[in-house]
Amino acid sequence: MTGQHPDRDTAVSFELFPPKTEAGIEALERTVDALATAGPGYFSVTYGAGGTTRDRTGRIVEMVRRRTGLPVAHHLTCVGADRGEVDDQARALLDQGVRHVVALRGDLPEGETLRADGYRDAAELVAGLRRIGDFDLSVAAYPEVHPEAANAQADLDHLKRKIDAGANRAITQYAFDTETILRFIDRARGAGIEAPIVPGIMPVANFAGLKKFSANCGASIPPWMEEMFAGLDDNPSMRDMVATSVASEQCRRLMAEGVTEFHIYTLNKPAVTLAICRALGLPAEARQDRAA
Ligand SMILES: Cc1cc2nc3c(=O)[nH]c(=O)nc-3n(C[C@H](O)[C@H](O)[C@H](O)COP(=O)(O)OP(=O)(O)OC[C@H]3O[C@@H](n4cnc5c(N)ncnc54)[C@H](O)[C@@H]3O)c2cc1C
């Protein structure tokens, strides 16, 4: 910790996933109330590729909007659906007053192929959503390169296509090596991408689970993290403290390089996310109170 105060313009958004059970939804209501105290700019709710969480995502979006009065972004994937279905859902979102969509291709279930009548990738989805209405569109970006990309340049070219198709910002996959994120932002700027690039911050919850998930999505776990979190899955309170320290150090390093916005993958757990926000001096209103 440097003790340095954050810029007043620092903003955070919080990602949630839709729980499978009624008990999970009740618990999420309490989580959302707690997270709202950190003053996020918006929440976002993930969407199961192929529409598996369609109803649950919609329900959670409504619940968060009702409880917090804050904007909520609806993630939307296009794999497994035809264009007409996706377009209908997009129109329904606008009718409900949901403008912010995180536009994603999603992953095909094992053994399935892309539908000929569907949007082929997130760039096509963005172009389709732009034709439908006045959305605020976020897309995914990959500091460590998406596993399906031919190479880093091809991945960046694809991100540029998504922005050129009308996306307003990119939210990154998490990367624990902060220099990798900074180099990625530099390369994106060099490639003519001017839209905001918002680093996704992953607070470590279950370390063993995180390793498995990271192997699938192309995010690496640096050796220093292996050492730092060794054995801590059996000591959750210490793991949360270490996770808070790692994530807030990362945010501070990024802030020192001019990053002003973060998207936190909350994993529906409020404690560490709230502690990170505290460490960063958020919410801004609390800082203004102190200054007054
Ligand atoms: C912030 C964030 C939120 C996410 N939320 C969800 C969610 O809610 N639900 C969910 O299921 N998944 C989610 N994901 C995961 C995402 O669905 C997967 O990473 C998926 O594999 C790719 O989706 P995409 O939108 O990045 O696809 P795309 O950007 O279309 O493609 C992914 C990669 O494939 C390559 N590629 C694809 N099409 C082309 C092309 N035409 N030409 C050249 N290269 C191409 C590029 O390298 C590209 O980076 C999220 C990821 C992030 C970073």
mmCIF file of C-alpha atoms and ligand atoms in Angstrom:
data_model
loop_
_atom_site.group_PDB
_atom_site.id
_atom_site.type_symbol
_atom_site.label_atom_id
_atom_site.label_comp_id
_atom_site.label_asym_id
_atom_site.label_seq_id
_atom_site.Cartn_x
_atom_site.Cartn_y
_atom_site.Cartn_z
ATOM 1 C CA MET A 1 0.000 0.000 0.000
ATOM 2 C CA THR A 2 1.298 3.409 -0.859
ATOM 3 C CA GLY A 3 -1.219 5.335 1.248
ATOM 4 C CA GLN A 4 -1.847 7.480 -1.805
ATOM 5 C CA HIS A 5 -5.465 8.590 -2.201
ATOM 6 C CA PRO A 6 -7.265 7.482 -5.307
ATOM 7 C CA ASP A 7 -8.478 9.824 -7.943
ATOM 8 C CA ARG A 8 -12.020 11.032 -7.308
ATOM 9 C CA ASP A 9 -13.003 9.760 -10.718
ATOM 10 C CA THR A 10 -12.278 6.114 -9.935
ATOM 11 C CA ALA A 11 -15.302 3.993 -10.802
ATOM 12 C CA VAL A 12 -16.129 0.351 -10.218
ATOM 13 C CA SER A 13 -18.722 -2.030 -11.617
ATOM 14 C CA PHE A 14 -19.659 -5.360 -10.072
ATOM 15 C CA GLU A 15 -20.331 -8.575 -11.960
ATOM 16 C CA LEU A 16 -22.830 -11.102 -10.565
ATOM 17 C CA PHE A 17 -23.964 -14.484 -11.825
ATOM 18 C CA PRO A 18 -27.551 -15.772 -11.533
ATOM 19 C CA PRO A 19 -27.892 -18.350 -8.728
ATOM 20 C CA LYS A 20 -29.636 -21.650 -9.446
ATOM 21 C CA THR A 21 -31.819 -21.845 -6.331
ATOM 22 C CA GLU A 22 -34.324 -19.650 -4.540
ATOM 23 C CA ALA A 23 -32.059 -19.714 -1.466
ATOM 24 C CA GLY A 24 -29.204 -18.520 -3.671
ATOM 25 C CA ILE A 25 -31.338 -15.669 -4.992
ATOM 26 C CA GLU A 26 -32.288 -14.615 -1.452
ATOM 27 C CA ALA A 27 -28.623 -14.623 -0.461
ATOM 28 C CA LEU A 28 -27.809 -12.580 -3.557
ATOM 29 C CA GLU A 29 -30.347 -9.935 -2.505
ATOM 30 C CA ARG A 30 -28.352 -9.380 0.686
ATOM 31 C CA THR A 31 -25.102 -9.409 -1.294
ATOM 32 C CA VAL A 32 -26.446 -6.773 -3.675
ATOM 33 C CA ASP A 33 -27.553 -4.526 -0.792
ATOM 34 C CA ALA A 34 -24.076 -4.796 0.699
ATOM 35 C CA LEU A 35 -22.267 -4.205 -2.597
ATOM 36 C CA ALA A 36 -24.424 -1.168 -3.388
ATOM 37 C CA THR A 37 -22.886 0.620 -0.389
ATOM 38 C CA ALA A 38 -19.594 0.839 -2.302
ATOM 39 C CA GLY A 39 -21.271 3.079 -4.874
ATOM 40 C CA PRO A 40 -20.662 1.113 -8.095
ATOM 41 C CA GLY A 41 -21.445 2.791 -11.412
ATOM 42 C CA TYR A 42 -23.395 -0.287 -12.426
ATOM 43 C CA PHE A 43 -23.841 -4.004 -11.828
ATOM 44 C CA SER A 44 -23.713 -6.639 -14.553
ATOM 45 C CA VAL A 45 -25.305 -10.074 -14.652
ATOM 46 C CA THR A 46 -23.824 -12.968 -16.637
ATOM 47 C CA TYR A 47 -25.742 -15.105 -19.119
ATOM 48 C CA GLY A 48 -25.324 -18.830 -19.756
ATOM 49 C CA ALA A 49 -24.100 -19.430 -23.307
ATOM 50 C CA GLY A 50 -26.920 -20.942 -25.345
ATOM 51 C CA GLY A 51 -29.509 -19.118 -23.233
ATOM 52 C CA THR A 52 -29.338 -21.550 -20.315
ATOM 53 C CA THR A 53 -29.847 -18.750 -17.773
ATOM 54 C CA ARG A 54 -32.114 -16.563 -19.907
ATOM 55 C CA ASP A 55 -34.956 -16.331 -17.367
ATOM 56 C CA ARG A 56 -32.690 -16.240 -14.314
ATOM 57 C CA THR A 57 -30.453 -13.514 -15.776
ATOM 58 C CA GLY A 58 -33.514 -11.394 -16.573
ATOM 59 C CA ARG A 59 -34.894 -11.932 -13.080
ATOM 60 C CA ILE A 60 -31.627 -10.946 -11.378
ATOM 61 C CA VAL A 61 -31.242 -7.868 -13.585
ATOM 62 C CA GLU A 62 -34.715 -6.741 -12.476
ATOM 63 C CA MET A 63 -34.030 -7.566 -8.814
ATOM 64 C CA VAL A 64 -30.796 -5.537 -8.776
ATOM 65 C CA ARG A 65 -32.421 -2.594 -10.552
ATOM 66 C CA ARG A 66 -35.335 -2.625 -8.104
ATOM 67 C CA ARG A 67 -33.175 -2.877 -4.985
ATOM 68 C CA THR A 68 -30.432 -0.442 -5.925
ATOM 69 C CA GLY A 69 -31.911 1.929 -8.510
ATOM 70 C CA LEU A 70 -28.571 1.571 -10.327
ATOM 71 C CA PRO A 71 -28.066 0.700 -13.998
ATOM 72 C CA VAL A 72 -27.607 -3.025 -14.624
ATOM 73 C CA ALA A 73 -25.880 -4.482 -17.679
ATOM 74 C CA HIS A 74 -27.347 -7.670 -19.117
ATOM 75 C CA HIS A 75 -24.734 -10.046 -20.585
ATOM 76 C CA LEU A 76 -25.969 -11.635 -23.806
ATOM 77 C CA THR A 77 -24.356 -14.440 -25.777
ATOM 78 C CA CYS A 78 -25.174 -15.420 -29.348
ATOM 79 C CA VAL A 79 -23.995 -19.049 -29.666
ATOM 80 C CA GLY A 80 -26.773 -21.601 -29.943
ATOM 81 C CA ALA A 81 -29.426 -19.060 -30.957
ATOM 82 C CA ASP A 82 -30.580 -17.820 -34.354
ATOM 83 C CA ARG A 83 -30.426 -14.139 -35.175
ATOM 84 C CA GLY A 84 -34.180 -13.703 -34.842
ATOM 85 C CA GLU A 85 -34.172 -15.052 -31.257
ATOM 86 C CA VAL A 86 -31.283 -12.804 -30.236
ATOM 87 C CA ASP A 87 -32.884 -9.782 -31.908
ATOM 88 C CA ASP A 88 -36.217 -10.449 -30.169
ATOM 89 C CA GLN A 89 -34.484 -10.685 -26.828
ATOM 90 C CA ALA A 90 -32.595 -7.458 -27.494
ATOM 91 C CA ARG A 91 -35.850 -5.645 -28.295
ATOM 92 C CA ALA A 92 -37.405 -7.043 -25.108
ATOM 93 C CA LEU A 93 -34.456 -5.680 -23.095
ATOM 94 C CA LEU A 94 -34.943 -2.200 -24.546
ATOM 95 C CA ASP A 95 -38.665 -2.419 -23.763
ATOM 96 C CA GLN A 96 -37.762 -3.218 -20.132
ATOM 97 C CA GLY A 97 -35.434 -0.230 -20.018
ATOM 98 C CA VAL A 98 -32.195 -2.248 -20.099
ATOM 99 C CA ARG A 99 -29.773 -0.407 -22.393
ATOM 100 C CA HIS A 100 -26.386 -1.716 -21.329
ATOM 101 C CA VAL A 101 -25.557 -5.110 -22.836
ATOM 102 C CA VAL A 102 -22.270 -6.990 -22.515
ATOM 103 C CA ALA A 103 -22.233 -8.529 -25.996
ATOM 104 C CA LEU A 104 -20.495 -11.900 -26.159
ATOM 105 C CA ARG A 105 -20.220 -14.839 -28.456
ATOM 106 C CA GLY A 106 -20.057 -17.356 -25.594
ATOM 107 C CA ASP A 107 -18.665 -20.883 -25.766
ATOM 108 C CA LEU A 108 -20.261 -23.716 -27.672
ATOM 109 C CA PRO A 109 -21.008 -26.850 -25.693
ATOM 110 C CA GLU A 110 -18.548 -29.658 -26.506
ATOM 111 C CA GLY A 111 -19.207 -31.213 -29.912
ATOM 112 C CA GLU A 112 -21.610 -28.490 -31.145
ATOM 113 C CA THR A 113 -20.949 -26.254 -34.122
ATOM 114 C CA LEU A 114 -21.983 -22.661 -34.809
ATOM 115 C CA ARG A 115 -25.469 -22.248 -36.294
ATOM 116 C CA ALA A 116 -25.587 -21.000 -39.876
ATOM 117 C CA ASP A 117 -28.542 -18.739 -39.008
ATOM 118 C CA GLY A 118 -26.870 -17.232 -35.912
ATOM 119 C CA TYR A 119 -24.448 -14.390 -35.254
ATOM 120 C CA ARG A 120 -21.028 -15.935 -35.852
ATOM 121 C CA ASP A 121 -19.044 -13.919 -33.329
ATOM 122 C CA ALA A 122 -19.315 -10.979 -30.955
ATOM 123 C CA ALA A 123 -18.474 -8.457 -33.713
ATOM 124 C CA GLU A 124 -21.508 -9.591 -35.705
ATOM 125 C CA LEU A 125 -23.607 -9.501 -32.527
ATOM 126 C CA VAL A 126 -22.541 -5.905 -31.814
ATOM 127 C CA ALA A 127 -23.434 -4.872 -35.370
ATOM 128 C CA GLY A 128 -26.817 -6.613 -35.000
ATOM 129 C CA LEU A 129 -27.569 -4.903 -31.670
ATOM 130 C CA ARG A 130 -26.590 -1.512 -33.105
ATOM 131 C CA ARG A 131 -29.165 -2.013 -35.893
ATOM 132 C CA ILE A 132 -31.850 -2.726 -33.270
ATOM 133 C CA GLY A 133 -31.503 0.217 -30.939
ATOM 134 C CA ASP A 134 -29.560 2.672 -28.853
ATOM 135 C CA PHE A 135 -27.634 0.228 -26.676
ATOM 136 C CA ASP A 136 -24.621 0.919 -24.513
ATOM 137 C CA LEU A 137 -22.417 -2.009 -25.549
ATOM 138 C CA SER A 138 -19.476 -3.601 -23.764
ATOM 139 C CA VAL A 139 -17.384 -6.411 -25.257
ATOM 140 C CA ALA A 140 -14.762 -8.799 -23.905
ATOM 141 C CA ALA A 141 -11.002 -8.331 -24.357
ATOM 142 C CA TYR A 142 -8.186 -10.715 -23.554
ATOM 143 C CA PRO A 143 -4.846 -9.369 -22.212
ATOM 144 C CA GLU A 144 -3.398 -12.900 -22.331
ATOM 145 C CA VAL A 145 -5.008 -13.660 -25.738
ATOM 146 C CA HIS A 146 -8.182 -15.698 -26.222
ATOM 147 C CA PRO A 147 -7.424 -19.449 -26.477
ATOM 148 C CA GLU A 148 -9.043 -19.610 -29.944
ATOM 149 C CA ALA A 149 -7.034 -16.725 -31.417
ATOM 150 C CA ALA A 150 -4.498 -17.537 -34.138
ATOM 151 C CA ASN A 151 -2.093 -15.148 -32.376
ATOM 152 C CA ALA A 152 -2.062 -11.965 -30.288
ATOM 153 C CA GLN A 153 -2.345 -9.686 -33.334
ATOM 154 C CA ALA A 154 -5.350 -11.601 -34.715
ATOM 155 C CA ASP A 155 -6.997 -11.337 -31.286
ATOM 156 C CA LEU A 156 -6.421 -7.575 -31.194
ATOM 157 C CA ASP A 157 -7.714 -7.219 -34.777
ATOM 158 C CA HIS A 158 -10.887 -8.997 -33.667
ATOM 159 C CA LEU A 159 -11.276 -6.658 -30.693
ATOM 160 C CA LYS A 160 -10.919 -3.719 -33.090
ATOM 161 C CA ARG A 161 -13.680 -5.217 -35.268
ATOM 162 C CA LYS A 162 -15.943 -5.341 -32.199
ATOM 163 C CA ILE A 163 -15.246 -1.696 -31.358
ATOM 164 C CA ASP A 164 -15.575 -0.593 -34.994
ATOM 165 C CA ALA A 165 -18.920 -2.432 -35.150
ATOM 166 C CA GLY A 166 -20.152 -0.092 -32.413
ATOM 167 C CA ALA A 167 -19.051 -1.318 -28.977
ATOM 168 C CA ASN A 168 -18.587 1.491 -26.449
ATOM 169 C CA ARG A 169 -15.975 -0.174 -24.246
ATOM 170 C CA ALA A 170 -14.034 -3.373 -23.667
ATOM 171 C CA ILE A 171 -13.937 -5.188 -20.336
ATOM 172 C CA THR A 172 -10.928 -7.447 -19.958
ATOM 173 C CA GLN A 173 -10.639 -11.001 -18.839
ATOM 174 C CA TYR A 174 -8.731 -10.946 -15.541
ATOM 175 C CA ALA A 175 -4.950 -11.196 -15.669
ATOM 176 C CA PHE A 176 -2.936 -11.422 -12.464
ATOM 177 C CA ASP A 177 0.235 -10.059 -14.027
ATOM 178 C CA THR A 178 -0.508 -6.331 -14.032
ATOM 179 C CA GLU A 179 2.223 -5.512 -16.564
ATOM 180 C CA THR A 180 0.422 -7.814 -19.026
ATOM 181 C CA ILE A 181 -2.717 -5.671 -18.691
ATOM 182 C CA LEU A 182 -0.753 -2.442 -19.143
ATOM 183 C CA ARG A 183 1.076 -3.784 -22.220
ATOM 184 C CA PHE A 184 -2.252 -4.946 -23.641
ATOM 185 C CA ILE A 185 -3.788 -1.479 -23.197
ATOM 186 C CA ASP A 186 -0.734 0.059 -24.912
ATOM 187 C CA ARG A 187 -0.989 -2.374 -27.825
ATOM 188 C CA ALA A 188 -4.708 -1.701 -28.168
ATOM 189 C CA ARG A 189 -4.076 2.061 -28.265
ATOM 190 C CA GLY A 190 -1.328 1.449 -30.825
ATOM 191 C CA ALA A 191 -3.841 -0.492 -32.941
ATOM 192 C CA GLY A 192 -6.156 2.530 -32.962
ATOM 193 C CA ILE A 193 -8.611 1.319 -30.303
ATOM 194 C CA GLU A 194 -9.680 4.467 -28.504
ATOM 195 C CA ALA A 195 -12.657 3.121 -26.544
ATOM 196 C CA PRO A 196 -12.216 2.673 -22.771
ATOM 197 C CA ILE A 197 -10.562 -0.621 -21.794
ATOM 198 C CA VAL A 198 -11.751 -1.578 -18.326
ATOM 199 C CA PRO A 199 -9.600 -4.127 -16.493
ATOM 200 C CA GLY A 200 -11.544 -7.032 -15.036
ATOM 201 C CA ILE A 201 -10.374 -7.716 -11.483
ATOM 202 C CA MET A 202 -10.721 -11.224 -10.085
ATOM 203 C CA PRO A 203 -10.519 -11.445 -6.284
ATOM 204 C CA VAL A 204 -9.207 -14.909 -5.454
ATOM 205 C CA ALA A 205 -11.904 -16.989 -3.796
ATOM 206 C CA ASN A 206 -11.304 -20.725 -4.053
ATOM 207 C CA PHE A 207 -7.718 -20.975 -5.350
ATOM 208 C CA ALA A 208 -7.985 -24.582 -6.588
ATOM 209 C CA GLY A 209 -11.192 -23.714 -8.476
ATOM 210 C CA LEU A 210 -9.619 -20.567 -9.892
ATOM 211 C CA LYS A 211 -6.688 -22.574 -11.302
ATOM 212 C CA LYS A 212 -9.047 -24.929 -13.117
ATOM 213 C CA PHE A 213 -11.175 -22.088 -14.494
ATOM 214 C CA SER A 214 -8.103 -20.104 -15.556
ATOM 215 C CA ALA A 215 -6.662 -23.041 -17.500
ATOM 216 C CA ASN A 216 -9.853 -23.108 -19.598
ATOM 217 C CA CYS A 217 -10.065 -19.403 -20.326
ATOM 218 C CA GLY A 218 -6.396 -18.775 -21.079
ATOM 219 C CA ALA A 219 -5.544 -16.784 -17.927
ATOM 220 C CA SER A 220 -2.287 -17.760 -16.249
ATOM 221 C CA ILE A 221 -1.533 -18.050 -12.547
ATOM 222 C CA PRO A 222 1.904 -16.569 -11.761
ATOM 223 C CA PRO A 223 4.198 -18.667 -9.536
ATOM 224 C CA TRP A 224 4.156 -15.995 -6.797
ATOM 225 C CA MET A 225 0.411 -16.513 -6.457
ATOM 226 C CA GLU A 226 0.832 -20.262 -6.065
ATOM 227 C CA GLU A 227 3.138 -19.577 -3.143
ATOM 228 C CA MET A 228 0.981 -16.864 -1.650
ATOM 229 C CA PHE A 229 -2.241 -18.885 -1.684
ATOM 230 C CA ALA A 230 -0.735 -22.313 -0.864
ATOM 231 C CA GLY A 231 -2.902 -23.974 1.792
ATOM 232 C CA LEU A 232 -5.233 -20.988 2.166
ATOM 233 C CA ASP A 233 -8.330 -22.748 0.794
ATOM 234 C CA ASP A 234 -8.486 -24.262 4.293
ATOM 235 C CA ASN A 235 -8.145 -20.854 5.916
ATOM 236 C CA PRO A 236 -10.794 -18.676 4.246
ATOM 237 C CA SER A 237 -10.394 -15.652 6.491
ATOM 238 C CA MET A 238 -6.672 -15.372 5.732
ATOM 239 C CA ARG A 239 -7.318 -16.152 2.055
ATOM 240 C CA ASP A 240 -9.773 -13.225 1.915
ATOM 241 C CA MET A 241 -7.214 -10.894 3.472
ATOM 242 C CA VAL A 242 -4.518 -11.957 1.016
ATOM 243 C CA ALA A 243 -6.994 -11.778 -1.894
ATOM 244 C CA THR A 244 -7.949 -8.229 -0.878
ATOM 245 C CA SER A 245 -4.326 -7.198 -0.707
ATOM 246 C CA VAL A 246 -3.446 -8.725 -4.115
ATOM 247 C CA ALA A 247 -6.438 -7.174 -5.913
ATOM 248 C CA SER A 248 -6.095 -3.735 -4.334
ATOM 249 C CA GLU A 249 -2.366 -3.634 -5.110
ATOM 250 C CA GLN A 250 -3.221 -4.464 -8.718
ATOM 251 C CA CYS A 251 -5.816 -1.680 -8.883
ATOM 252 C CA ARG A 252 -3.407 0.822 -7.350
ATOM 253 C CA ARG A 253 -0.679 -0.069 -9.837
ATOM 254 C CA LEU A 254 -3.167 0.342 -12.693
ATOM 255 C CA MET A 255 -4.434 3.635 -11.229
ATOM 256 C CA ALA A 256 -0.861 4.909 -11.108
ATOM 257 C CA GLU A 257 -0.792 4.323 -14.882
ATOM 258 C CA GLY A 258 -4.014 6.263 -15.442
ATOM 259 C CA VAL A 259 -6.654 3.525 -15.255
ATOM 260 C CA THR A 260 -9.796 4.959 -13.653
ATOM 261 C CA GLU A 261 -12.355 2.157 -14.017
ATOM 262 C CA PHE A 262 -12.471 -1.435 -12.809
ATOM 263 C CA HIS A 263 -14.923 -4.278 -13.338
ATOM 264 C CA ILE A 264 -14.833 -6.612 -10.334
ATOM 265 C CA TYR A 265 -15.809 -10.260 -10.757
ATOM 266 C CA THR A 266 -17.538 -10.485 -7.374
ATOM 267 C CA LEU A 267 -18.408 -14.208 -7.642
ATOM 268 C CA ASN A 268 -21.515 -13.141 -5.664
ATOM 269 C CA LYS A 269 -19.356 -12.746 -2.543
ATOM 270 C CA PRO A 270 -19.457 -9.247 -1.076
ATOM 271 C CA ALA A 271 -16.718 -9.283 1.587
ATOM 272 C CA VAL A 272 -13.541 -9.181 -0.499
ATOM 273 C CA THR A 273 -15.003 -6.859 -3.139
ATOM 274 C CA LEU A 274 -16.100 -4.420 -0.415
ATOM 275 C CA ALA A 275 -12.699 -4.637 1.241
ATOM 276 C CA ILE A 276 -10.974 -3.849 -2.078
ATOM 277 C CA CYS A 277 -13.215 -0.814 -2.522
ATOM 278 C CA ARG A 278 -12.387 0.313 1.018
ATOM 279 C CA ALA A 279 -8.694 -0.061 0.285
ATOM 280 C CA LEU A 280 -9.144 2.061 -2.837
ATOM 281 C CA GLY A 281 -10.998 4.762 -0.911
ATOM 282 C CA LEU A 282 -14.387 4.047 -2.497
ATOM 283 C CA PRO A 283 -17.169 5.078 -2.430
ATOM 284 C CA ALA A 284 -16.424 8.628 -3.495
ATOM 285 C CA GLU A 285 -19.243 10.081 -1.337
ATOM 286 C CA ALA A 286 -17.514 8.794 1.778
ATOM 287 C CA ARG A 287 -14.312 10.525 0.698
ATOM 288 C CA GLN A 288 -16.242 13.748 0.073
ATOM 289 C CA ASP A 289 -17.727 13.480 3.586
ATOM 290 C CA ARG A 290 -14.231 13.189 5.025
ATOM 291 C CA ALA A 291 -13.044 16.168 3.005
ATOM 292 C CA ALA A 292 -16.000 18.327 4.130
HETATM 293 C C1 LIG B 1 -15.941 -9.393 -19.320
HETATM 294 C C2 LIG B 1 -16.354 -10.775 -19.761
HETATM 295 C C3 LIG B 1 -17.665 -11.198 -19.524
HETATM 296 C C4 LIG B 1 -18.080 -12.478 -19.934
HETATM 297 N N1 LIG B 1 -19.369 -12.863 -19.667
HETATM 298 C C5 LIG B 1 -19.809 -14.068 -20.104
HETATM 299 C C6 LIG B 1 -21.178 -14.468 -19.902
HETATM 300 O O1 LIG B 1 -21.981 -13.753 -19.319
HETATM 301 N N2 LIG B 1 -21.550 -15.673 -20.371
HETATM 302 C C7 LIG B 1 -20.685 -16.500 -21.047
HETATM 303 O O2 LIG B 1 -21.104 -17.579 -21.463
HETATM 304 N N3 LIG B 1 -19.389 -16.158 -21.244
HETATM 305 C C8 LIG B 1 -18.937 -14.958 -20.805
HETATM 306 N N4 LIG B 1 -17.620 -14.594 -21.033
HETATM 307 C C9 LIG B 1 -16.718 -15.542 -21.705
HETATM 308 C C10 LIG B 1 -16.834 -15.492 -23.262
HETATM 309 O O3 LIG B 1 -18.124 -15.879 -23.659
HETATM 310 C C11 LIG B 1 -15.798 -16.463 -23.834
HETATM 311 O O4 LIG B 1 -14.503 -15.980 -23.587
HETATM 312 C C12 LIG B 1 -15.977 -16.827 -25.302
HETATM 313 O O5 LIG B 1 -15.062 -17.871 -25.615
HETATM 314 C C13 LIG B 1 -15.675 -15.726 -26.283
HETATM 315 O O6 LIG B 1 -16.641 -14.755 -26.298
HETATM 316 P P1 LIG B 1 -16.289 -13.333 -26.992
HETATM 317 O O7 LIG B 1 -17.464 -12.482 -26.899
HETATM 318 O O8 LIG B 1 -14.991 -12.828 -26.523
HETATM 319 O O9 LIG B 1 -16.142 -13.857 -28.507
HETATM 320 P P2 LIG B 1 -15.442 -13.231 -29.758
HETATM 321 O O10 LIG B 1 -14.797 -11.942 -29.449
HETATM 322 O O11 LIG B 1 -16.383 -13.240 -30.915
HETATM 323 O O12 LIG B 1 -14.344 -14.323 -30.087
HETATM 324 C C14 LIG B 1 -13.402 -14.780 -29.141
HETATM 325 C C15 LIG B 1 -12.035 -14.899 -29.799
HETATM 326 O O13 LIG B 1 -12.080 -15.797 -30.907
HETATM 327 C C16 LIG B 1 -11.397 -15.249 -32.021
HETATM 328 N N5 LIG B 1 -12.389 -14.987 -33.070
HETATM 329 C C17 LIG B 1 -13.731 -15.141 -32.987
HETATM 330 N N6 LIG B 1 -14.312 -14.822 -34.172
HETATM 331 C C18 LIG B 1 -13.325 -14.473 -35.009
HETATM 332 C C19 LIG B 1 -13.291 -14.049 -36.369
HETATM 333 N N7 LIG B 1 -14.386 -13.923 -37.110
HETATM 334 N N8 LIG B 1 -12.074 -13.769 -36.904
HETATM 335 C C20 LIG B 1 -10.940 -13.897 -36.191
HETATM 336 N N9 LIG B 1 -10.913 -14.299 -34.892
HETATM 337 C C21 LIG B 1 -12.093 -14.583 -34.320
HETATM 338 C C22 LIG B 1 -10.742 -13.962 -31.522
HETATM 339 O O14 LIG B 1 -9.443 -14.265 -31.113
HETATM 340 C C23 LIG B 1 -11.579 -13.563 -30.335
HETATM 341 O O15 LIG B 1 -10.890 -12.856 -29.321
HETATM 342 C C24 LIG B 1 -17.162 -13.344 -20.606
HETATM 343 C C25 LIG B 1 -15.845 -12.919 -20.821
HETATM 344 C C26 LIG B 1 -15.435 -11.655 -20.407
HETATM 345 C C27 LIG B 1 -14.009 -11.236 -20.630
#
